[in-house]
Coordinates of C-alpha atoms in Angstrom, one line a residue:
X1 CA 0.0 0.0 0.0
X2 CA 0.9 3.6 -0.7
X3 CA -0.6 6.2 1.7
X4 CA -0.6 9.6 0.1
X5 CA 0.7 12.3 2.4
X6 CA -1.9 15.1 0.9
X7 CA -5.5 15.0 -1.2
X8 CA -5.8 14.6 -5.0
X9 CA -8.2 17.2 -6.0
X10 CA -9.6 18.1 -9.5
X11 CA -10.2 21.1 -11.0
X12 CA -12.9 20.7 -13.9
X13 CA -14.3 24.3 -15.8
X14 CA -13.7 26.1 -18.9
X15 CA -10.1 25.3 -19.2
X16 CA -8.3 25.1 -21.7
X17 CA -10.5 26.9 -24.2
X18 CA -8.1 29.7 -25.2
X19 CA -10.0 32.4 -23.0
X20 CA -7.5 34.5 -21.1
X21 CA -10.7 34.9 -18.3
X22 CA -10.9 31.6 -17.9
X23 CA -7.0 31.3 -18.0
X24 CA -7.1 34.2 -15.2
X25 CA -9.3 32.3 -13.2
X26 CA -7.7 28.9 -13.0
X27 CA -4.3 30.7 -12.7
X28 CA -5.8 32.3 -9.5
X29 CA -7.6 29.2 -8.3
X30 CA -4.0 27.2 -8.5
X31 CA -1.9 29.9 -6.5
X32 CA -4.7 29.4 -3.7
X33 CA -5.3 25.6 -3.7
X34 CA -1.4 25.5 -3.7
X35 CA -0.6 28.0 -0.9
X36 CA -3.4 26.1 1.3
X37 CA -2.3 22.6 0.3
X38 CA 1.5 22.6 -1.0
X39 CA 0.8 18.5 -0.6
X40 CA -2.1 18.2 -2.8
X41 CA -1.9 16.7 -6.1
X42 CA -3.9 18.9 -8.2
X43 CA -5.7 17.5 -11.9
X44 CA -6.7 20.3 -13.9
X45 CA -10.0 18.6 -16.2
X46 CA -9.0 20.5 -19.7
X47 CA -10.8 21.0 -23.0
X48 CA -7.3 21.1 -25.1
X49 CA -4.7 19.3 -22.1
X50 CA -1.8 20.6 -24.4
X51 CA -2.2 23.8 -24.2
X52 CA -3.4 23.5 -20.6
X53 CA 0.4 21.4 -19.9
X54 CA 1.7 24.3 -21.4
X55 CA 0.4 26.7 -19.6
X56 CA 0.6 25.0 -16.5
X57 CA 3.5 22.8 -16.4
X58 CA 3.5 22.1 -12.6
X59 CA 0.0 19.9 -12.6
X60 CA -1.1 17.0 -14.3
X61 CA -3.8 17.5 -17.0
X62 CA -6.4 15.3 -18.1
X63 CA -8.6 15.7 -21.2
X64 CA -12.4 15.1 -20.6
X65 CA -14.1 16.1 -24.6
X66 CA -13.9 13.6 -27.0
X67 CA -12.8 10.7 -24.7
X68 CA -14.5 7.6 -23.6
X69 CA -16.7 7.7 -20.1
X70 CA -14.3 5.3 -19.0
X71 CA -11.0 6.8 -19.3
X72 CA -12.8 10.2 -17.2
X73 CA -14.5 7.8 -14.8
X74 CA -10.7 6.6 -14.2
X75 CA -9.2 9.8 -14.1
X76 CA -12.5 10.9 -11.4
X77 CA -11.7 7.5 -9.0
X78 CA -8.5 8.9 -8.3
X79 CA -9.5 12.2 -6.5
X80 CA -10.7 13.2 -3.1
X81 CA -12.4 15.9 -3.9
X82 CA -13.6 17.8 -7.5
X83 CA -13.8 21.5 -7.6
X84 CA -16.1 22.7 -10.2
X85 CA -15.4 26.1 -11.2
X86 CA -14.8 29.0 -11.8
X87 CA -16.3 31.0 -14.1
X88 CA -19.6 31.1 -16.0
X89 CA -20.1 27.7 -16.6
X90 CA -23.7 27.1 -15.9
X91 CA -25.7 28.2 -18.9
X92 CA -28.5 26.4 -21.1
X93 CA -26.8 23.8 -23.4
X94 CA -23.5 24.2 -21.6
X95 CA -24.1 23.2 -18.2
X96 CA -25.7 19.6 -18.4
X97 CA -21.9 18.6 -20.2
X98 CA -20.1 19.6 -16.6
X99 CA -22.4 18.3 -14.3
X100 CA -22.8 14.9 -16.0
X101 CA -18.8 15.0 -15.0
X102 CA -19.3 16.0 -11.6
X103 CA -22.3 14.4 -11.5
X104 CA -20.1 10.8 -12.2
X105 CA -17.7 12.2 -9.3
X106 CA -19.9 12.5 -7.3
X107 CA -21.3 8.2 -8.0
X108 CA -17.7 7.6 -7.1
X109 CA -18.3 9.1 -3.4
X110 CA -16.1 12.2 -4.7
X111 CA -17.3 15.4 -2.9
X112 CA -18.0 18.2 -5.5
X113 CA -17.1 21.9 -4.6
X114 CA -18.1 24.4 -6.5
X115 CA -16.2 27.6 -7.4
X116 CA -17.3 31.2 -7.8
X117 CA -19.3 30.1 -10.6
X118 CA -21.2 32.1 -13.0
X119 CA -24.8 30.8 -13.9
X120 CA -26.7 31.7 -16.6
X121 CA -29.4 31.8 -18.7
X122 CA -30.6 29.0 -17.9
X123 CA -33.8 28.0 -18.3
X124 CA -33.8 24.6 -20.4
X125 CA -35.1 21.9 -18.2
X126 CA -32.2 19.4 -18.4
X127 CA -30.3 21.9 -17.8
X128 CA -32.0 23.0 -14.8
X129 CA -32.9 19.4 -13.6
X130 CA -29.0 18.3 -13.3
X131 CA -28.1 21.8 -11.9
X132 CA -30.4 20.6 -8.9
X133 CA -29.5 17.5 -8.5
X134 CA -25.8 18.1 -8.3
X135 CA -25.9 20.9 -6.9
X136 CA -27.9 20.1 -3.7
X137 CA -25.1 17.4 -3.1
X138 CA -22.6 19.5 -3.4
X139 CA -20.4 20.3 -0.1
X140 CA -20.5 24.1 -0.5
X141 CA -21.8 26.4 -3.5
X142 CA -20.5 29.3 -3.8
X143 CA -20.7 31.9 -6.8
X144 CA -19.4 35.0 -7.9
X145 CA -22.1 37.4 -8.0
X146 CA -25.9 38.2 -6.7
X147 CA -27.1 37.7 -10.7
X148 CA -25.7 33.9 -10.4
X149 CA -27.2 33.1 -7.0
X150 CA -31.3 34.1 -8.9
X151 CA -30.3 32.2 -11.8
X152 CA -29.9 29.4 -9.6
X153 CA -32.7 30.2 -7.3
X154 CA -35.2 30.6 -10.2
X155 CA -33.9 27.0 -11.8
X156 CA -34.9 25.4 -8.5
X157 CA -32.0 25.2 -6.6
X158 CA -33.3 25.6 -2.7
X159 CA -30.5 25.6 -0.5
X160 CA -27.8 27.6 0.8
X161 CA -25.7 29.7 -1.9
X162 CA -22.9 31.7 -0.9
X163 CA -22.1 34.8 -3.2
X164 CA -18.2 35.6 -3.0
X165 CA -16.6 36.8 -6.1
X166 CA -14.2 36.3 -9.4
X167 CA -11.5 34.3 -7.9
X168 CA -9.0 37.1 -10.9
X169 CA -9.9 39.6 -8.8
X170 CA -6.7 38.5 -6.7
X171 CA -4.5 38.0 -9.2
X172 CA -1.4 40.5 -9.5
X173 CA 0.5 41.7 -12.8
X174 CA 3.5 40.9 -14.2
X175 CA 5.7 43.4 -16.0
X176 CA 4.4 44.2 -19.5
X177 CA 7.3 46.8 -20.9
X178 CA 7.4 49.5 -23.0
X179 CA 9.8 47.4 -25.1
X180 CA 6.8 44.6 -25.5
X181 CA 4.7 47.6 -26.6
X182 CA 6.5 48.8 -28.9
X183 CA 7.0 45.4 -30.6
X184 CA 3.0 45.6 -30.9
X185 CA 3.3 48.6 -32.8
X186 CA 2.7 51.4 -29.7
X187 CA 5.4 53.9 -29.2
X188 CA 5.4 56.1 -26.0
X189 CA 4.4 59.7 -26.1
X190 CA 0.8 59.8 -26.7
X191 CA -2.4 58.4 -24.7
X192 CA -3.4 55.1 -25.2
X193 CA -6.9 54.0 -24.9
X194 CA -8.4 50.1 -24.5
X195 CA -10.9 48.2 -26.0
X196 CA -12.3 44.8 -25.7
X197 CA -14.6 43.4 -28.5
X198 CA -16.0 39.9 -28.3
X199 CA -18.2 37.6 -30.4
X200 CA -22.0 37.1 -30.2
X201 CA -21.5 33.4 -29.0
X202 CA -23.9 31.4 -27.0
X203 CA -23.5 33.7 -23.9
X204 CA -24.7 36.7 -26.3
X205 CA -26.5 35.2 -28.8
X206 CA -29.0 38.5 -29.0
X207 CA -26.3 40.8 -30.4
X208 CA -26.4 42.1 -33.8
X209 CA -22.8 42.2 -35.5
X210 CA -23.1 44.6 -38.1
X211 CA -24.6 46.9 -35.3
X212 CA -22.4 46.8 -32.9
X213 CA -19.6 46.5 -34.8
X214 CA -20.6 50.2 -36.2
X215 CA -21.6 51.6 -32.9
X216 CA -18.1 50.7 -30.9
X217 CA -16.4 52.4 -34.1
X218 CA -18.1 55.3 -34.0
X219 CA -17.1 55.2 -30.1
X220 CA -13.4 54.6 -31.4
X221 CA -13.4 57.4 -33.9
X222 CA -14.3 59.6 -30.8
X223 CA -12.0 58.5 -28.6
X224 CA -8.9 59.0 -31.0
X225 CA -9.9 62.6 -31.7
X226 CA -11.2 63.8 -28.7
X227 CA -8.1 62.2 -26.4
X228 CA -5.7 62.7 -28.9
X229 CA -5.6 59.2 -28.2
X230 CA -4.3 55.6 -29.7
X231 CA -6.7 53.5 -29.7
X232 CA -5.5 49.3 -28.2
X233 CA -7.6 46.6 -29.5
X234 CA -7.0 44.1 -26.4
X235 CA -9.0 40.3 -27.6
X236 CA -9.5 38.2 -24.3
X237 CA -9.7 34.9 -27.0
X238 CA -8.5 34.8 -30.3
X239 CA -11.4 34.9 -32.8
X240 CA -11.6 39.2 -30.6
X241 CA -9.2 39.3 -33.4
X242 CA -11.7 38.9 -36.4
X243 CA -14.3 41.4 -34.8
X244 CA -11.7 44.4 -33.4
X245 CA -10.9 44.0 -36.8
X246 CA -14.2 44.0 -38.3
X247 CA -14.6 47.6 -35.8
X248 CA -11.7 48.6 -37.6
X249 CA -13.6 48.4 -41.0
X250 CA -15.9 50.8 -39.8
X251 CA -13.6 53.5 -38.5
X252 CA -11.9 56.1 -40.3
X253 CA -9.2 56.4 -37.7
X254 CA -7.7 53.6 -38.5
X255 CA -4.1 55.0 -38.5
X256 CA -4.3 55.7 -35.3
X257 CA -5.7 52.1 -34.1
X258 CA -3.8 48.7 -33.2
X259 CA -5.0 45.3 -32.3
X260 CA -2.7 43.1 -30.0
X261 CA -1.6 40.1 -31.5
X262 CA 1.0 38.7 -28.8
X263 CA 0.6 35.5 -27.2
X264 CA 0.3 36.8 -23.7
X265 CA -0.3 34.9 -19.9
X266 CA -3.3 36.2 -17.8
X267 CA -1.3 38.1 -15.5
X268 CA 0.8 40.0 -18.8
X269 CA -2.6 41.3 -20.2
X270 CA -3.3 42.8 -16.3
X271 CA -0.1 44.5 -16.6
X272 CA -0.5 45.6 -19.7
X273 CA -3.6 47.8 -18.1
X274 CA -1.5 49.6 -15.8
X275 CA -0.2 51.5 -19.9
X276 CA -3.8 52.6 -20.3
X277 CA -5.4 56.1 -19.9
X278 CA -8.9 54.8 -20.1
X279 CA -10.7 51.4 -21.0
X280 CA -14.0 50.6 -22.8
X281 CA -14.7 46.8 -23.4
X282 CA -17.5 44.4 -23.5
X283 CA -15.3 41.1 -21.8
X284 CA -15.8 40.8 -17.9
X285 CA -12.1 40.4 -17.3
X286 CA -10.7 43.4 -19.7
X287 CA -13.1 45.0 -17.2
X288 CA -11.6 43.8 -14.1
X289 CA -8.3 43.9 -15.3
X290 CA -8.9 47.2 -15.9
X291 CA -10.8 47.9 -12.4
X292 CA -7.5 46.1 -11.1
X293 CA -5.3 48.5 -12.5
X294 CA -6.7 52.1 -11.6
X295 CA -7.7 52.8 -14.9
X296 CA -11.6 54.2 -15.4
X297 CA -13.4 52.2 -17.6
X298 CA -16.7 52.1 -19.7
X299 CA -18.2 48.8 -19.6
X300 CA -20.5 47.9 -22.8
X301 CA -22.7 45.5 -20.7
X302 CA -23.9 42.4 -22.9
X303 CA -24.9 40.1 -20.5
X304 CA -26.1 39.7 -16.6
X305 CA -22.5 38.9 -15.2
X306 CA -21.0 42.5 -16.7
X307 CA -23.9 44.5 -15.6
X308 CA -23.5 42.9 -12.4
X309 CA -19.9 43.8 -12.0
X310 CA -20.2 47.1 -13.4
X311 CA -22.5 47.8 -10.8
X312 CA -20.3 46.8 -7.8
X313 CA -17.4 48.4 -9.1
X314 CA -19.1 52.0 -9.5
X315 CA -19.2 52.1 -13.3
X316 CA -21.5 53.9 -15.7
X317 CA -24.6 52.7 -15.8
X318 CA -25.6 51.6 -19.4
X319 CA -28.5 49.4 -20.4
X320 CA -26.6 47.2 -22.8
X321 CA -24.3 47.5 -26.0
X322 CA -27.2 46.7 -28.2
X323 CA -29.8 49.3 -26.7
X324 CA -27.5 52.5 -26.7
X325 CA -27.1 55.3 -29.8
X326 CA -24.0 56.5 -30.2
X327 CA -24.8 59.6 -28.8
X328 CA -25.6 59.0 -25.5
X329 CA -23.0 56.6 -25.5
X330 CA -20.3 59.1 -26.6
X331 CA -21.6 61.6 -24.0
X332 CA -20.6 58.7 -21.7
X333 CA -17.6 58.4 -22.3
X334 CA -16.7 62.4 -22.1
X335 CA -18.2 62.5 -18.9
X336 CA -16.0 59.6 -17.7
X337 CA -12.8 61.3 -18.8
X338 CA -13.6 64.3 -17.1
X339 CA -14.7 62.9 -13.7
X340 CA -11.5 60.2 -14.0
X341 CA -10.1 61.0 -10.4
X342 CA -13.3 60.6 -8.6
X343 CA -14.2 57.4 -10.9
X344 CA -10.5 55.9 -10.0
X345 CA -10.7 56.7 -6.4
X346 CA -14.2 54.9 -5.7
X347 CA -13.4 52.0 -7.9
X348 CA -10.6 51.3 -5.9
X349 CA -12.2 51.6 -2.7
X350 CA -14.8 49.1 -4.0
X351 CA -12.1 46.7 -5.6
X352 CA -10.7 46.3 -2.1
X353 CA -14.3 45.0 -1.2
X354 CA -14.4 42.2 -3.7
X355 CA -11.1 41.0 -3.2
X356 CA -12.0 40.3 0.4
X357 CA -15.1 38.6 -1.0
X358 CA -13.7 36.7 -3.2
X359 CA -10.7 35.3 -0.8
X360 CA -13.7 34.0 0.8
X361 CA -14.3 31.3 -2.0
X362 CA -10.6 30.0 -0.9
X363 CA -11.7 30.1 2.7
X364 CA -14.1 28.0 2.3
X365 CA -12.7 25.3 0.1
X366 CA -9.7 25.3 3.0
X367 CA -12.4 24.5 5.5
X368 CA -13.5 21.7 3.2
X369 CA -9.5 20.4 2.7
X370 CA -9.3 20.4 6.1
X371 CA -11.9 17.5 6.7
X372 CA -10.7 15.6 3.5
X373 CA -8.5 12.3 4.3
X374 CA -6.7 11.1 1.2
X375 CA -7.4 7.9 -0.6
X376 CA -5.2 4.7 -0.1
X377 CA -3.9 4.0 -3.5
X378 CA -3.2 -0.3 -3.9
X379 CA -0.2 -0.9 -5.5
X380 CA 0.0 -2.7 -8.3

């Protein structure tokens, strides 16, 4: 026999999709689980393991798409305990494929623990039906905002949900130099504004491209001539490319405008922020990469989860990309410029707020570690 000195514990969410907010995420969830159990062997669940070894060379990586039941029901009899999470994982289509893994953990006497998740919409009945069921045999629930806690609620979920927040809210920066911008094209010397364009997607399946594509370059246009500004097309995944370039299309400051092409780590792109003189972006993480940072930002709110964040860290209040006119919009952003100080100063008060909440989602799951006892492995 082989007694195991520390838990194995598996980590099963959005990984290894080429999102840098997921990538944020699980780089945050790692530095916790490690600095609360150095002993723990740690299996990352990943969507493409390759890039996930890559990325993260110090755990091992299992692929659960495209592979038999088996070979995941193998990889979930090892562990002691499953954390699902983070991240907005719970949404019609998409959630019934994660919790029929933890779902299988859970057959196996493996505890599930769920992560500052993000829920929503959801409102297809299988969906719904295996959020309950899973869920209410779950160890703890927590997720990362009050909007994630009434989806859940209104899908029948009836006990106890605690609402911490994004586990990248504690991530910090690394250096990104004036060297790596001027390799992207951005010399020094003038002001340099943000923006983060995503795809309609199944998490925004109500936006109209052509539309909003015209509206945020109308917003660009503005920026450039009214900041004297550069304008930084940052993409959180890498079809942001195709659409900050389809923006582009529409603009007739073009000149003045640069998309980033660089392969960068989570904690790059948050450096990158602190090079910005203001930030306007539809992804949740430009946004609190940006909140991070101390630079004022205009969020372009196309789904609950943004809203939601916007509202807790003091931002504009808008009613959605798709139902503002450029004019209001633009009016916006002037105002935002001008009232910079006041908007940094309360954003940073509040950020200090959420990163207590969301060291509480790490709290908890050390509670949980506490009570785990490892499994005896058998020797072959």
């Amino acid at each position: 026999m082989l007694d195991r000195t520390g838990p194995t514990v598996g980590v099963l969410g959005s990984y290894g999709g080429l999102n840098l907010g997921d990538e944020a995420i699980l780089t945050s969830l790692l530095d916790d689980l490690r600095n609360r159990r150095p002993d723990a062997r740690i299996l990352v669940f990943s969507r493409h393991p390759e890039n996930t070894k890559a990325k993260h060379p110090n755990v091992e990586v299992v692929g659960w798409e495209g592979i038999s039941r088996q070979a995941t029901a193998t990889s979930l009899g090892e562990l002691d305990l499953l954390i699902l999470g983070g991240g907005g994982i719970l949404y019609n289509t998409e959630a019934r494929r994660y919790l029929r893994v933890a779902k299988a953990a859970q057959e196996r006497g493996v505890p599930v623990f769920t992560y500052a998740l993000g829920a929503g919409p959801l409102t297809e009945e299988t969906d719904c039906a295996i959020v309950r069921e899973v869920l209410s045999e779950a160890v703890e629930v927590t997720v990362r905002d009050e909007e994630s806690r009434l989806v859940l609620e209104e899908a029948g979920v009836t006990r106890t949900i605690h609402v911490t927040a994004d586990p990248a809210l504690l991530l910090d920066p690394e250096d990104f130099s004036d060297d790596m911008l001027r390799t992207e094209g951005i010399p020094a010397g003038r002001r340099l504004v943000g923006m983060s364009v995503r795809e309609p997607g199944k998490a925004a399946e109500h936006l109209d491209e052509e539309s909003y594509h015209q509206l945020l370059a109308q917003m660009g246009d503005f920026l450039v001539h009214r900041l004297d500004a550069r304008l930084l097309f940052v993409p959180m995944e890498r079809d942001d490319i195709r659409h900050s370039h389809a923006v582009l299309s529409h603009m007739t400051a073009v000149q003045d405008c640069r998309v980033l092409y660089g392969d960068y780590r989570p904690r790059q792109v948050l450096g990158l922020m602190r090079h910005l003189d203001l930030a306007v972006g539809m992804r949740l993480h430009f946004l609190i990469f940006s909140a991070l940072s101390g630079v004022p930002f205009l969020p372009l709110p196309y789904a609950g989860k943004v809203f939601d964040f916007a509202q807790q860290a003091g931002a504009p209040a808008l009613r959605g990309v798709m139902r503002e006119s450029a004019g209001p919009l633009l009016a916006q952003v002037d105002r935002l410029w001008d009232e910079r100080p006041e908007r940094v100063a309360d954003t940073s008060e509040r950020m200090s707020g959420l990163r207590v909440r969301s060291r509480e989602t790490g709290e908890r799951l050390g509670a949980v570690l506490e009570n785990i006892r490892p499994r005896t492995l058998i020797a072959a």
